[in-house]
Structure formats: structure tokens, C-alpha cells
Coordinates of C-alpha atoms and ligand atoms in Angstrom, one line a residue:
M22 CA 5.9 -37.0 7.5
G23 CA 2.7 -37.7 5.1
A24 CA 4.1 -36.5 1.7
R25 CA 1.7 -36.7 -1.9
G26 CA 3.8 -36.1 -5.2
F27 CA 2.4 -34.1 -8.0
E28 CA 4.1 -34.4 -11.5
T29 CA 3.4 -32.2 -14.7
D30 CA 6.7 -31.5 -16.4
G31 CA 8.8 -33.9 -15.3
L32 CA 9.7 -33.0 -11.9
V33 CA 7.6 -34.7 -9.1
T34 CA 6.1 -32.0 -7.1
E35 CA 6.2 -33.7 -3.3
V36 CA 3.9 -32.0 -0.3
A37 CA 5.1 -32.7 2.9
V38 CA 3.0 -31.8 5.8
Y39 CA 5.2 -30.9 9.1
R40 CA 4.2 -33.0 12.0
S41 CA 7.9 -33.3 14.0
K42 CA 11.6 -32.1 13.7
D43 CA 12.0 -35.2 12.1
D44 CA 10.2 -34.2 8.7
L45 CA 12.5 -31.6 7.8
V46 CA 15.4 -33.9 7.6
R47 CA 14.7 -34.0 4.0
P48 CA 13.8 -30.8 3.2
A49 CA 17.1 -29.7 4.7
E50 CA 19.0 -31.9 3.1
L51 CA 17.6 -30.7 -0.2
I52 CA 18.3 -27.2 0.1
R53 CA 22.0 -28.0 1.1
S54 CA 22.1 -30.3 -2.5
G55 CA 21.1 -27.2 -4.4
E56 CA 17.2 -27.7 -4.8
V57 CA 14.7 -25.6 -3.9
V58 CA 12.2 -26.0 -1.0
A59 CA 8.7 -24.3 -0.5
F60 CA 8.4 -23.6 3.4
P61 CA 5.9 -21.8 5.9
T62 CA 7.0 -18.4 7.4
E63 CA 4.4 -16.1 9.5
T64 CA 3.9 -13.7 6.7
V65 CA 3.3 -16.2 3.2
Y66 CA 5.1 -19.3 2.1
G67 CA 8.6 -18.8 1.1
L68 CA 10.5 -20.3 -1.9
G69 CA 13.8 -21.1 -0.2
A70 CA 17.1 -22.4 -1.7
N71 CA 21.1 -22.1 -0.3
A72 CA 21.6 -18.4 -0.6
L73 CA 25.5 -19.0 -0.9
D74 CA 25.1 -21.2 -3.8
K75 CA 23.9 -19.2 -7.2
D76 CA 22.7 -22.1 -9.3
A77 CA 20.3 -23.3 -6.8
I78 CA 19.7 -19.3 -6.7
H79 CA 18.8 -19.5 -10.3
K80 CA 16.4 -22.3 -10.0
I81 CA 14.4 -20.2 -7.9
F82 CA 14.0 -17.1 -10.4
K83 CA 13.0 -20.2 -13.3
A84 CA 10.5 -21.5 -10.9
K85 CA 8.9 -18.2 -10.2
G86 CA 9.4 -16.9 -13.5
R87 CA 10.8 -13.5 -11.6
P88 CA 12.8 -11.3 -13.4
S89 CA 16.4 -11.4 -12.1
D90 CA 16.7 -7.7 -11.4
N91 CA 14.8 -8.1 -8.7
P92 CA 16.5 -9.0 -5.4
L93 CA 15.6 -12.0 -2.7
I94 CA 15.8 -11.6 0.8
V95 CA 18.0 -13.7 3.0
H96 CA 16.7 -16.1 5.7
V97 CA 18.6 -16.6 8.5
A98 CA 17.7 -18.7 11.7
E99 CA 19.8 -16.7 14.7
K100 CA 20.6 -13.3 14.9
E101 CA 24.5 -14.1 15.3
Q102 CA 24.1 -15.3 11.9
I103 CA 23.5 -12.0 9.8
S104 CA 27.3 -10.4 10.6
A105 CA 28.7 -12.5 8.4
L106 CA 26.0 -11.8 5.7
V107 CA 26.5 -7.7 6.1
S108 CA 29.3 -5.2 6.1
E109 CA 28.2 -3.3 9.0
I110 CA 25.7 -3.7 11.5
T111 CA 24.7 0.1 11.6
P112 CA 23.1 1.6 14.9
L113 CA 19.5 1.4 13.7
A114 CA 20.1 -1.8 12.5
R115 CA 21.1 -3.1 15.9
C116 CA 18.1 -1.5 17.3
L117 CA 15.3 -2.8 15.0
I118 CA 17.3 -6.2 14.9
D119 CA 16.6 -6.2 18.7
E120 CA 13.2 -4.8 18.9
F121 CA 12.0 -6.9 16.3
M122 CA 13.3 -10.3 15.1
P123 CA 12.5 -12.7 15.1
G124 CA 9.7 -11.6 13.1
P125 CA 7.6 -10.0 10.1
I126 CA 10.4 -7.4 9.2
T127 CA 13.3 -7.4 6.7
L128 CA 16.4 -5.3 7.0
V129 CA 18.3 -3.8 3.8
M130 CA 21.9 -3.7 5.2
R131 CA 24.9 -3.3 3.1
R132 CA 26.2 -6.5 2.2
S133 CA 29.2 -8.6 2.8
Q134 CA 31.1 -10.8 -0.4
S135 CA 29.9 -13.7 1.1
V136 CA 26.6 -12.9 -1.0
P137 CA 26.6 -13.6 -4.3
D138 CA 25.4 -11.2 -7.1
V139 CA 22.2 -13.6 -8.1
V140 CA 20.8 -12.7 -4.5
T141 CA 21.1 -9.3 -4.3
A142 CA 20.2 -8.4 -8.3
G143 CA 23.8 -6.4 -8.5
L144 CA 22.6 -4.0 -5.4
D145 CA 25.6 -3.2 -2.7
T146 CA 22.7 -4.0 0.0
V147 CA 20.9 -6.9 1.3
G148 CA 17.7 -8.0 2.7
I149 CA 18.0 -9.9 6.0
R150 CA 15.2 -11.9 7.6
I151 CA 14.7 -14.0 10.7
P152 CA 11.2 -15.5 10.4
A153 CA 9.2 -16.1 13.4
H154 CA 7.6 -19.6 12.1
P155 CA 9.0 -22.6 14.2
V156 CA 9.3 -24.6 11.0
A157 CA 11.2 -21.5 8.8
R158 CA 13.6 -21.3 11.7
E159 CA 14.2 -25.1 12.3
L160 CA 14.6 -25.5 8.5
I161 CA 17.0 -23.1 8.3
A162 CA 19.0 -24.0 11.5
M163 CA 18.8 -27.5 9.8
A164 CA 19.6 -26.7 6.6
G165 CA 22.7 -25.3 8.2
V166 CA 23.1 -22.4 5.7
P167 CA 21.3 -19.4 5.0
I168 CA 18.4 -19.5 2.8
A169 CA 17.0 -16.9 0.1
A170 CA 13.8 -16.9 -0.4
P171 CA 10.6 -14.9 -2.2
S172 CA 7.5 -15.6 -1.9
A173 CA 6.7 -18.7 -3.0
N174 CA 3.9 -17.6 -5.9
R175 CA 4.7 -17.6 -9.6
S176 CA 5.4 -13.6 -10.1
G177 CA 2.2 -11.7 -10.9
S178 CA 0.2 -13.6 -8.7
P179 CA -0.6 -13.2 -5.2
S180 CA 1.1 -14.2 -2.7
P181 CA 0.9 -18.0 -1.1
T182 CA -0.5 -18.2 2.4
K183 CA -1.1 -21.9 2.4
A184 CA 0.1 -24.9 1.3
E185 CA -2.1 -25.7 -1.8
H186 CA -1.5 -22.0 -3.1
V187 CA 2.4 -23.0 -3.7
L188 CA 1.2 -26.1 -5.2
K189 CA -1.3 -24.3 -7.3
D190 CA 1.4 -22.2 -8.9
L191 CA 4.8 -24.1 -8.6
K192 CA 3.5 -27.7 -9.5
G193 CA 5.7 -29.2 -11.2
R194 CA 8.7 -26.6 -10.9
I195 CA 9.8 -27.4 -7.4
T196 CA 10.9 -30.4 -5.8
L197 CA 9.3 -30.0 -2.0
I198 CA 6.5 -28.2 -0.4
V199 CA 6.5 -28.2 3.6
D200 CA 2.9 -27.7 4.5
G201 CA 2.8 -26.2 7.6
G202 CA -0.7 -24.7 7.5
D203 CA -1.7 -21.3 6.8
C204 CA 0.6 -18.1 7.8
D205 CA -0.7 -16.1 10.5
V206 CA 0.0 -12.9 9.1
G207 CA -0.4 -13.1 5.8
L208 CA 0.6 -10.2 4.3
E209 CA 4.5 -10.0 3.6
S210 CA 7.1 -8.6 5.4
T211 CA 8.1 -5.5 6.5
V212 CA 10.9 -4.0 4.4
V213 CA 13.1 -1.6 5.8
D214 CA 16.3 0.2 4.8
V215 CA 18.8 0.7 7.7
T216 CA 21.5 1.8 5.7
G217 CA 21.3 5.4 6.9
H218 CA 21.1 7.5 10.0
R219 CA 16.9 7.0 9.7
P220 CA 14.9 3.8 8.5
V221 CA 13.0 4.0 5.2
V222 CA 10.3 1.8 4.9
L223 CA 10.1 0.4 1.8
R224 CA 7.5 -1.9 1.9
P225 CA 4.7 -1.9 5.0
G226 CA 4.0 -4.9 6.6
A227 CA 3.1 -6.0 10.2
I228 CA 5.5 -4.0 11.5
T229 CA 4.2 -0.7 11.4
S230 CA 6.0 2.3 11.2
E231 CA 4.7 3.8 14.0
M232 CA 6.1 0.2 16.4
I233 CA 9.6 1.7 14.1
R234 CA 9.3 5.0 14.9
S235 CA 9.0 3.9 19.1
A236 CA 11.2 1.4 18.8
C237 CA 13.7 4.6 17.5
D238 CA 12.6 6.5 19.7
K239 CA 13.9 4.7 22.5
I240 CA 17.4 5.1 21.4
G241 CA 17.3 8.3 20.8
L242 CA 17.1 7.9 16.7
S243 CA 15.3 10.3 14.3
Y244 CA 12.7 8.5 12.5
A245 CA 11.3 9.0 8.6
Q246 CA 8.7 7.1 6.9
V247 CA 9.6 7.4 3.1
S248 CA 8.0 4.2 1.1
V249 CA 9.5 4.5 -2.4
D250 CA 6.5 2.4 -3.6
T251 CA 5.4 5.1 -6.3
V252 CA 9.3 6.0 -7.5
S253 CA 9.4 3.1 -9.8
K254 CA 6.9 4.7 -11.8
M255 CA 9.1 7.8 -13.0
G256 CA 11.7 5.3 -14.3
Q257 CA 14.0 5.9 -11.4
T258 CA 16.0 3.1 -9.7
P259 CA 13.3 2.1 -7.1
R260 CA 15.3 1.3 -3.9
S261 CA 13.3 -1.7 -3.2
P262 CA 13.0 -3.2 -6.7
G263 CA 10.0 -5.8 -6.0
Q264 CA 7.6 -2.8 -5.8
K265 CA 7.8 -1.8 -9.5
Y266 CA 6.3 -5.1 -10.7
R267 CA 2.3 -5.8 -10.5
H268 CA 2.0 -8.0 -7.6
Y269 CA -0.7 -9.7 -6.0
A270 CA -3.1 -9.2 -9.1
P271 CA -6.1 -12.2 -9.2
K272 CA -7.6 -12.4 -12.5
S273 CA -10.5 -10.4 -12.0
P274 CA -11.0 -6.7 -11.2
V275 CA -10.8 -5.6 -7.9
T276 CA -12.8 -2.7 -6.5
V277 CA -12.1 -1.3 -3.2
I278 CA -14.8 -0.3 -1.7
H279 CA -14.5 2.9 1.1
A280 CA -16.4 4.0 3.5
G281 CA -16.8 4.0 7.4
K282 CA -18.3 1.0 9.2
E283 CA -21.4 2.1 9.7
M284 CA -21.8 3.0 6.1
M285 CA -20.0 -0.3 4.6
S286 CA -22.8 -2.3 4.1
Q287 CA -24.7 0.0 1.9
A288 CA -21.9 1.0 0.3
Y289 CA -21.1 -2.4 -0.7
E290 CA -24.9 -2.8 -1.9
Q291 CA -25.0 0.7 -4.4
T292 CA -21.5 -0.8 -6.0
M293 CA -23.0 -4.3 -6.0
I294 CA -26.2 -3.0 -7.9
S295 CA -23.9 -0.9 -10.4
F296 CA -22.0 -3.6 -11.0
R297 CA -25.4 -5.8 -11.8
Q298 CA -27.1 -3.2 -14.2
E299 CA -23.4 -2.7 -16.0
K300 CA -23.2 -6.9 -15.9
P301 CA -26.7 -8.7 -15.4
E302 CA -25.0 -12.2 -15.6
G303 CA -22.1 -11.4 -14.0
V304 CA -20.2 -13.4 -10.8
M305 CA -19.6 -10.9 -7.7
G306 CA -17.4 -11.8 -5.6
V307 CA -17.5 -10.1 -2.0
F308 CA -14.8 -10.1 0.5
A309 CA -16.2 -8.3 3.3
S310 CA -16.4 -9.0 7.2
H311 CA -19.0 -11.4 8.9
E312 CA -21.5 -8.6 9.4
V313 CA -21.4 -7.5 6.1
C314 CA -21.5 -10.5 4.3
E315 CA -24.7 -11.1 6.6
A316 CA -26.2 -7.8 5.7
L317 CA -25.6 -8.9 1.5
R318 CA -26.6 -12.0 1.8
K319 CA -30.3 -10.9 2.7
R320 CA -30.4 -8.2 0.1
F321 CA -29.1 -10.4 -2.4
A322 CA -31.0 -13.1 -1.1
E323 CA -32.7 -13.2 -5.1
E324 CA -29.8 -13.5 -6.9
A325 CA -29.4 -17.0 -8.5
Q326 CA -26.8 -19.6 -6.9
G327 CA -23.6 -18.9 -7.5
Q328 CA -24.2 -15.2 -8.7
V329 CA -22.6 -13.7 -5.6
V330 CA -19.7 -15.3 -4.3
Y331 CA -18.6 -14.6 0.2
Y332 CA -15.2 -14.6 1.6
E333 CA -16.0 -13.7 4.8
F334 CA -12.9 -12.2 7.3
G335 CA -13.7 -11.9 11.0
S336 CA -15.6 -9.0 12.6
E337 CA -15.5 -5.5 10.9
D338 CA -12.6 -3.6 12.4
D339 CA -10.6 -6.5 12.4
V340 CA -7.9 -5.4 9.7
F341 CA -5.6 -8.0 11.1
S342 CA -7.8 -10.6 10.1
A343 CA -8.8 -9.3 6.7
G344 CA -5.0 -9.0 5.8
Q345 CA -4.2 -12.3 6.8
K346 CA -6.8 -13.7 4.6
L347 CA -7.2 -11.2 1.4
Y348 CA -4.5 -13.4 -0.5
D349 CA -6.7 -16.8 0.1
A350 CA -10.1 -14.6 -0.7
L351 CA -8.9 -13.1 -3.9
R352 CA -7.6 -16.5 -5.1
S353 CA -10.6 -18.3 -4.2
L354 CA -13.2 -16.0 -5.0
D355 CA -10.7 -15.5 -9.1
D356 CA -11.2 -19.6 -8.7
S357 CA -15.1 -19.3 -7.9
G358 CA -15.1 -17.4 -11.5
S359 CA -15.8 -13.5 -10.1
D360 CA -16.0 -11.5 -12.5
R361 CA -15.4 -8.4 -10.2
I362 CA -14.4 -8.7 -6.8
F363 CA -15.3 -6.3 -4.0
A364 CA -13.2 -5.6 -1.2
P365 CA -13.1 -3.5 1.4
G366 CA -10.8 -0.4 2.4
F367 CA -9.2 0.2 5.9
G368 CA -8.0 3.2 7.1
S369 CA -4.6 3.9 6.4
E370 CA -3.1 3.6 9.7
G371 CA -0.8 1.1 11.6
Y372 CA -1.9 -2.2 10.0
G373 CA -4.0 -0.8 7.7
V374 CA -1.1 1.1 5.8
A375 CA -0.1 -2.6 4.3
Y376 CA -3.3 -3.7 4.2
M377 CA -4.2 -1.1 1.8
N378 CA -0.6 -1.0 0.0
R379 CA -1.6 -4.9 -1.3
L380 CA -5.6 -4.4 -1.6
E381 CA -4.5 -1.7 -4.0
K382 CA -1.9 -3.2 -6.2
A383 CA -4.6 -6.0 -6.6
A384 CA -7.1 -3.6 -7.4
G385 CA -4.5 -2.0 -10.2
D386 CA -2.8 0.6 -10.7
D387 CA -3.1 1.4 -14.0
S388 CA -2.2 5.1 -13.9
D389 CA -1.7 5.1 -17.6
L390 CA -5.1 4.6 -18.4
D391 CA -6.7 6.4 -16.0
P392 CA -8.5 9.1 -18.4
S393 CA -8.6 11.6 -15.6
A394 CA -5.0 12.0 -14.9
E395 CA -4.6 12.6 -18.7
S396 CA -6.9 15.1 -18.8
I397 CA -5.4 17.0 -15.7
K398 CA -2.3 16.8 -18.0
L399 CA -3.5 18.6 -20.4
D400 CA -4.9 21.2 -18.0
G401 CA -1.9 21.6 -16.2
A402 CA 0.0 22.5 -19.2
D403 CA -2.5 25.3 -20.3
E404 CA -1.1 28.1 -19.7
D405 CA -4.1 29.7 -18.3
C406 CA -4.6 27.5 -15.5
R407 CA -3.4 27.7 -11.9
Q408 CA -3.5 24.3 -10.3
V409 CA -3.5 23.2 -6.7
L410 CA -3.6 19.8 -5.7
F411 CA -4.5 18.4 -2.0
V412 CA -3.0 15.1 -1.6
C413 CA -4.1 12.3 1.4
T414 CA -3.5 8.7 1.7
G415 CA -6.7 6.8 0.4
N416 CA -8.1 10.0 -2.0
T417 CA -11.3 9.6 -0.7
C418 CA -11.8 12.1 2.8
R419 CA -9.9 14.8 3.4
S420 CA -8.0 15.7 0.3
P421 CA -11.7 15.2 -2.0
M422 CA -13.1 17.5 0.6
A423 CA -10.1 20.2 0.7
E424 CA -10.7 19.9 -2.9
G425 CA -14.0 20.3 -3.1
I426 CA -14.1 23.2 -0.4
F427 CA -11.7 24.9 -2.5
N428 CA -12.9 25.1 -5.7
S429 CA -16.0 26.5 -4.4
L430 CA -13.9 29.4 -2.6
A431 CA -12.5 30.2 -5.6
K432 CA -15.7 30.6 -7.3
E433 CA -16.7 33.1 -4.8
A434 CA -13.4 34.9 -5.2
G435 CA -13.1 34.9 -9.0
P436 CA -13.0 35.9 -11.4
F437 CA -9.2 36.0 -11.5
V438 CA -5.8 37.1 -13.6
F439 CA -2.3 37.4 -13.8
H440 CA -0.4 39.1 -11.9
D441 CA 1.9 40.2 -14.2
C442 CA -0.4 40.2 -16.7
P443 CA -4.1 42.0 -15.5
T444 CA -4.9 41.6 -18.6
R445 CA -4.7 37.9 -19.5
D446 CA -7.2 35.8 -17.2
A447 CA -6.6 33.1 -15.1
K448 CA -8.0 30.0 -14.4
V449 CA -8.1 28.4 -10.5
F450 CA -8.7 25.3 -9.5
A451 CA -7.9 22.8 -7.2
T452 CA -7.3 18.9 -8.0
S453 CA -6.7 15.6 -5.6
A454 CA -5.0 12.8 -5.1
G455 CA -3.5 10.1 -2.7
I456 CA -0.1 8.9 -2.0
F457 CA -1.6 5.0 -1.2
A458 CA -5.1 5.5 -3.3
S459 CA -6.8 3.1 -5.4
F460 CA -8.2 4.7 -8.8
G461 CA -11.9 5.0 -9.7
S462 CA -13.3 5.0 -5.7
P463 CA -15.3 7.5 -4.9
A464 CA -15.7 10.1 -1.9
A465 CA -16.5 8.1 1.5
Q466 CA -20.3 9.0 1.8
N467 CA -19.6 10.6 5.1
A468 CA -17.2 13.0 3.2
V469 CA -20.2 13.1 0.6
E470 CA -22.9 14.1 3.1
A471 CA -21.0 16.5 4.9
L472 CA -19.9 19.0 2.3
R473 CA -23.3 18.3 1.1
Q474 CA -25.1 19.6 4.3
L475 CA -22.7 21.9 5.4
Y476 CA -22.1 24.0 1.8
G477 CA -24.2 22.7 -0.5
I478 CA -21.4 21.2 -2.3
D479 CA -21.8 18.1 -4.4
I480 CA -18.5 15.3 -4.5
S481 CA -20.4 12.1 -5.3
G482 CA -18.9 12.5 -8.5
H483 CA -15.1 12.1 -6.8
R484 CA -13.2 9.5 -8.1
S485 CA -9.8 8.8 -6.2
R486 CA -6.6 8.3 -7.9
R487 CA -2.9 7.9 -6.9
V488 CA -0.3 10.5 -7.0
D489 CA 2.2 10.6 -9.9
E490 CA 5.1 12.1 -11.4
T491 CA 2.7 13.5 -14.2
L492 CA -0.1 14.8 -11.5
L493 CA 2.5 16.9 -9.8
S494 CA 4.6 18.1 -13.0
S495 CA 1.5 19.7 -14.1
T496 CA 0.6 21.4 -10.6
H497 CA 2.0 24.6 -9.2
L498 CA 1.1 23.9 -5.3
I499 CA 1.1 20.7 -3.8
L500 CA -0.6 20.9 -0.3
T501 CA -0.9 17.6 2.1
M502 CA -2.7 16.9 4.5
T503 CA -0.1 15.9 7.2
Q504 CA 3.8 16.2 7.4
E505 CA 3.9 12.9 7.0
H506 CA 2.3 13.1 3.3
A507 CA 4.9 15.9 2.3
M508 CA 7.7 14.4 3.5
F509 CA 6.9 10.9 1.7
L510 CA 5.9 13.3 -1.8
K511 CA 9.5 15.3 -1.1
A512 CA 11.5 11.8 -1.0
A513 CA 9.7 10.1 -3.4
F514 CA 9.3 13.0 -6.4
P515 CA 12.4 15.2 -5.7
P516 CA 11.8 17.3 -8.5
A517 CA 8.6 18.5 -7.1
S518 CA 9.6 19.0 -3.7
G519 CA 9.5 23.2 -3.8
R520 CA 5.8 22.7 -4.5
V521 CA 5.1 20.7 -1.3
Y522 CA 4.2 21.7 1.8
D523 CA 1.4 20.1 4.7
I524 CA -0.7 22.4 5.2
F525 CA 0.3 23.2 8.9
S526 CA 3.9 24.6 7.3
Y527 CA 2.1 26.4 4.8
F528 CA 1.2 28.5 7.3
E529 CA 4.4 29.5 8.1
N530 CA 5.0 31.5 4.7
T531 CA 2.2 33.5 5.7
N532 CA 1.5 36.6 8.4
I533 CA -1.1 34.8 10.1
P534 CA -0.3 34.8 13.6
G535 CA 0.8 31.6 15.3
E536 CA -2.2 31.5 17.8
M537 CA -4.7 31.6 15.3
V538 CA -3.4 28.7 13.0
R539 CA -2.9 27.0 16.7
E540 CA -6.7 27.8 16.7
L541 CA -7.2 27.1 13.7
L542 CA -5.7 23.7 13.1
K543 CA -6.1 21.9 16.4
S544 CA -3.0 19.7 15.8
P545 CA 0.4 20.6 14.3
A546 CA 0.3 17.1 12.5
G547 CA -2.3 18.2 10.3
I548 CA -5.7 17.5 9.7
P549 CA -6.3 14.2 11.1
D550 CA -8.5 11.2 8.8
P551 CA -11.9 11.0 9.7
F552 CA -12.0 7.7 7.4
G553 CA -14.3 5.3 9.1
A554 CA -15.8 7.5 11.8
S555 CA -19.1 8.8 11.8
L556 CA -20.6 11.9 10.2
D557 CA -19.9 14.4 12.6
E558 CA -16.1 13.5 12.3
Y559 CA -16.5 14.4 8.8
I560 CA -18.3 17.4 9.6
K561 CA -15.6 18.8 12.2
T562 CA -13.2 17.9 9.5
A563 CA -14.6 19.7 6.5
Q564 CA -15.4 22.6 8.6
T565 CA -11.6 22.6 9.6
L566 CA -10.7 22.6 6.2
E567 CA -12.8 25.3 5.2
H568 CA -11.9 27.6 8.1
V569 CA -8.0 26.9 7.5
L570 CA -8.4 27.2 3.4
S571 CA -10.2 30.8 3.8
A572 CA -7.5 31.7 5.7
L573 CA -5.1 30.7 3.3
M574 CA -6.8 31.9 0.0
P575 CA -5.0 35.1 -0.1
Y576 CA -1.6 33.5 0.3
I577 CA -2.4 30.7 -2.1
L578 CA -3.6 32.8 -4.7
E579 CA -0.4 34.8 -4.7
N580 CA 1.6 32.3 -4.7
L581 CA -0.1 31.0 -8.2
G582 CA 0.4 34.7 -9.2
V583 CA -3.2 34.9 -9.8
M584 CA -5.2 37.7 -8.1
P585 CA -9.5 38.3 -8.3
I586 CA -10.6 40.8 -11.0
S587 CA -12.5 42.5 -8.6
L588 CA -8.4 44.0 -6.8
I589 CA -7.6 45.5 -10.1
Ligands
TXA7 O1 7.4 -12.3 4.1 C1 8.7 -12.1 3.1 O2 9.4 -10.9 3.4 C2 8.5 -13.2 2.3 C3 9.0 -14.3 3.0 C4 9.0 -15.5 2.0 O3 10.0 -14.0 4.2 N1 9.4 -13.0 1.3 C5 8.9 -12.3 0.0 O4 10.1 -11.6 -0.2 O5 8.1 -11.3 0.3 P1 9.6 -11.0 -2.0 O6 10.7 -11.8 -3.0 O7 8.6 -11.6 -2.6 O8 9.7 -9.6 -1.6 C6 10.9 -9.4 -1.4 C7 10.5 -7.5 -1.7 C8 10.9 -7.3 -2.8 O9 9.6 -6.5 -3.0 C9 12.6 -7.3 -2.8 O10 12.5 -5.9 -4.3 C10 12.9 -6.3 -2.0 O11 12.0 -7.3 -0.9 N2 14.4 -6.4 -1.9 C11 14.6 -7.6 -1.4 N3 16.4 -7.6 -1.4 C12 16.1 -6.1 -1.4 C13 17.4 -4.6 -1.3 N4 18.9 -5.7 -1.3 N5 16.9 -4.1 -1.5 C14 16.2 -3.1 -1.7 N6 14.8 -4.2 -1.5 C15 15.2 -5.5 -1.4
MG8 MG1 7.2 -11.5 -3.3

């Protein structure tokens, strides 16, 4: 084993490069004797200690600077070790264990008495994971005890995907780091609550909702994806306490570039040019595909050395490579003194959900500072206003288009008065937000272009924002693009659930005949996401939205308790 020692506050942190099983003898011994050891997993590096030893667990919280109300995942080497840690293995848990373990998934189950309170932060559940990484599994097996391990970063910084990240964060705070090279996945495991009949995804990851759904389908279990990411913002007890903390954050602000493949370089270019105007001396950190970096290197060739720093991932479609490199990119662009980091958005499907979830956290969820959220709140509180909220995933394609189209249709149909008081003027308008949206991104260029070409509507001033409680509570009707969006909102924001409909279900409140609805909305799943597709696809989506909203307009107005003056 090649070992190096690093010391700061007295503790010497040893870095042991893994070459063979023999190299794990000492780390396993350290774990057994109550020390903390950082080790590689296929997702990110973990900071492990004996899960059954309270004092050892306290050392993890201390080293990480982690709030003790955030529970730790317990890692085991074999499926047979799970039953001692949990009070029951539900059929759903059994299904996901058999399908996905070992692998990048954590299952939240009811815990047994053998798991100390400090591990679960007092919850009656415990997160169980069997990592697929051979070093992690071997270490757990050799230690002979379950290993509780959070990600091996200081709380608040991006999770470590290389031993050097761990060293940077925890030097002098832990005894040993096993260096097993770079992590393959690069984003933390999918956390799924399996205590009920349906799986609830608490943190998206490499095991996607689609994969979980098809595993459930195989054995006839019903499926619901509900990420509770945003619940914590409402002051409720979050189901996954870690989700309430600001994670994954680099020091410099991150701007997410939302554009389809063919527009990506231009979108970077424009965003970077605006940044340059704002901050002529600023260092721009570019995290982008090989293709985009090539284009930008040419475009910004004139920039002084070091004014633009590049970090490339694979090719432009490769969301897995972007995910694997994301944390390293954030750290390394930060270290190169970037004043702003630019990173690409991906469509929120499959692995894109996990990638966008982490990227948006890195970009910072400053909803409290978002001025538009405040103005909506005031508008919503205004008694003369009736507001419709359109919701999609990222709030850069479908929902801003729906907002623009609705507002234009309402303008044509208005002015309005209240049904029950026809002398009182009513203002009707739409706004939009996304479930996993970041703040401040413009609408996708093709969305802007489609509405301009088709209807002369300008949504270039749109800026994305995330759905939150304030917004929902000031909105009279919430229309989502898919059934999953509606399910998410209802579960995450129960007080608003009576006002949430996906567009397809909303038709059921109308007397529009079924065949016409099917004609209008080709898929019962809702409005498909055109993210990243060609202008033609955006145009089709815009037309669908226009037809649907025109058909629904009279019903929406009635629902809002208003009518056009022309009908008095
Ligand atoms: O990929 C991973 O999961 C990595 C590697 C090291 O295994 N670990 C990791 O741990 O990311 P950590 O502690 O950084 O994140 C664990 C997440 C937190 O958001 C925590 O709140 C949630 O899982 N969690 C743990 N136990 C839970 C429980 N009983 N109920 C709900 N959420 C739980
Ligand atoms: Mg973590």
C-alpha cells in the first residue's frame, strides 16, 4: 500500500492507495476500533465508522461538521446482513433489494433496535445500502460490522468523487483515506423510502424512477414517484432530512445553461457575453461538453490567459459523463478562481433528473431572494387578481410557453369581471414554475422562437423559478404538464392539492367529449417535454398548448369565478 501522511490539527490523515485486499487490513481494523475511515464507493467517497458504535458515529458528525438531525446510511456487504438492521423487509423492499443491490441505491426501511439513535437521527427508519464498489464491499466484509457512512465531504461542499477531494475537506480530521481512484457514478445513491406500499424517491440518482417503476411492474406493485426535495422548505419535517440543507455548493455562483443540443454553444456564448459586460475582469468557469468547449475556445480565443477556464465532460448527449464529472468540475473550477461557473442543463428524464437535482442545488435555491416570487405573492394577495400557475419540470420549455399562450388568450378574451359581483373588475393572468427548476434561467431559445413565429408572443424575458409554498398558496388554479408533476405537487404540498390538476385530468371537469380530448392531447401522460429537441418539436408543443388552452379557457375562467365583460 502506498501511504502518505497529512497533518493539521494534530491528527495525521493517511492516504492509502488501494492495490490489493491486503491494503484493507488496517482500514478494517481502524473501523473496528472505533475510528473513521474514508473509502471509495461507486457513487461518491464515504466517511465510514462502525454503525453499531455510538462514539464512532459521533466522530463522523464532528469531522464533517454535519448537523446531527441528518441520518446516516448504513452500508453492508451482503443482502443477508440487512435483516438484523430492520424490523421488516416489505415485499416492495425485497423487490428492490433483489433488483438493484449491490448498486447505487439506498432503501429506507423501518429500523430494528440494533441501530443506534445517533445513526438514524432519532427516526424510526434506517437507510440501507450495499455499494457495488469492490473496495467498499471488501472493506465492510473485512471490518465485520455494518458501516455508517455519509459522503466524505465537509457539510455544504460538493460530495467527493476523488480521494484528493476528501483530503482537501477532511485533512487532519480523520485518520485514513483509502484511495480507490475516481468514482464511476459521481452522484450519490438514489434514496427510496420502501416502508409503504409504493416506493417514494427521496433523492434521485443513477437508479432512475423508470428503473424502479419497471422493477415494481414486474411483480405487480404500484408505483409513485414523489420526491420530497421541496417539502422541507415549507417547514414540515422532511422525509429525507438531508434534502433540506444546501448541498453540493461551490463558492462561485453557478449559472445553468438551458438549451437544446443545437443551440447549446450559442446559449453559452450569449450568457458569457452578458457576464463579460457585467464583469469585464471576471474569470468564467465553463463546464461543458467537448463540442461546446471546442466552439467556445474559438469564440473566446481573444480572452486573456486564464479568463476563461474549461472543464470538459464527454460528448454533448452524455448526461452520465456530465454527472460523473459534475462535482469534480465544480471543485476544480472553483479552485481556478472562477467568478461564475456555467454548466449545462439536461432534460429531466432518466438520469437527467439526478443530474439536474444536484446541479440546481449547486446553482443555489435562493427562493427567499427571488424578487419575482415576492411580486407574485403580492399580486396573488391582491383581491382583484385570479392567477393560474403552469408547472413543468425545469420551467424553461413547456410551462413558460403555456404561460405566454394563456396570457395572450386571456388578453383577447378580457377584460373580466367577477361572476358574483359583475361590477368588480377582475385581472386574470398566468405564471409558471418548475418542480426541479433553478432560478433565473431564460426560456429555451426554441421555446422563445416557437412562440414568436407562431403567435408573435415574446417570452424572452422569462426567468425560471422553482415551485414553492408561497407561490402555490397565492395561486387559484395549478395546471401541470404531466400526471407525475401533479402527483408530486399534491404529495409535497398537501394544502394546495385541491387546486392541482394535470392538464389531462382537468378535461374531466369539462364537458368536452373524450374523443376531442384525445385528439387535442395525443398522450394521456400529458404534454411531452420538447427539451433539447428541434424547433419543429417546440412548434408542435406550442400548437398543442394553444389548442388545449383555447378549449379549456371558458372552463378555467369559470373555475376562477370570472367572466369576460362581453358576456354581461
Ligand atoms: O451514494 C451515497 O448514498 C453516499 C455513499 C457514501 O454511500 N452516501 C451519502 O450519504 O450520500 P449522505 O449522508 O451524504 O446522504 C444520505 C441522504 C441524506 O439526504 C439523508 O437525509 C438521507 O440520505 N437519509 C439517510 N437515512 C434516512 C432515513 N432513515 N430516512 C430518510 N432519509 C434518510
Ligand atoms: Mg452528503
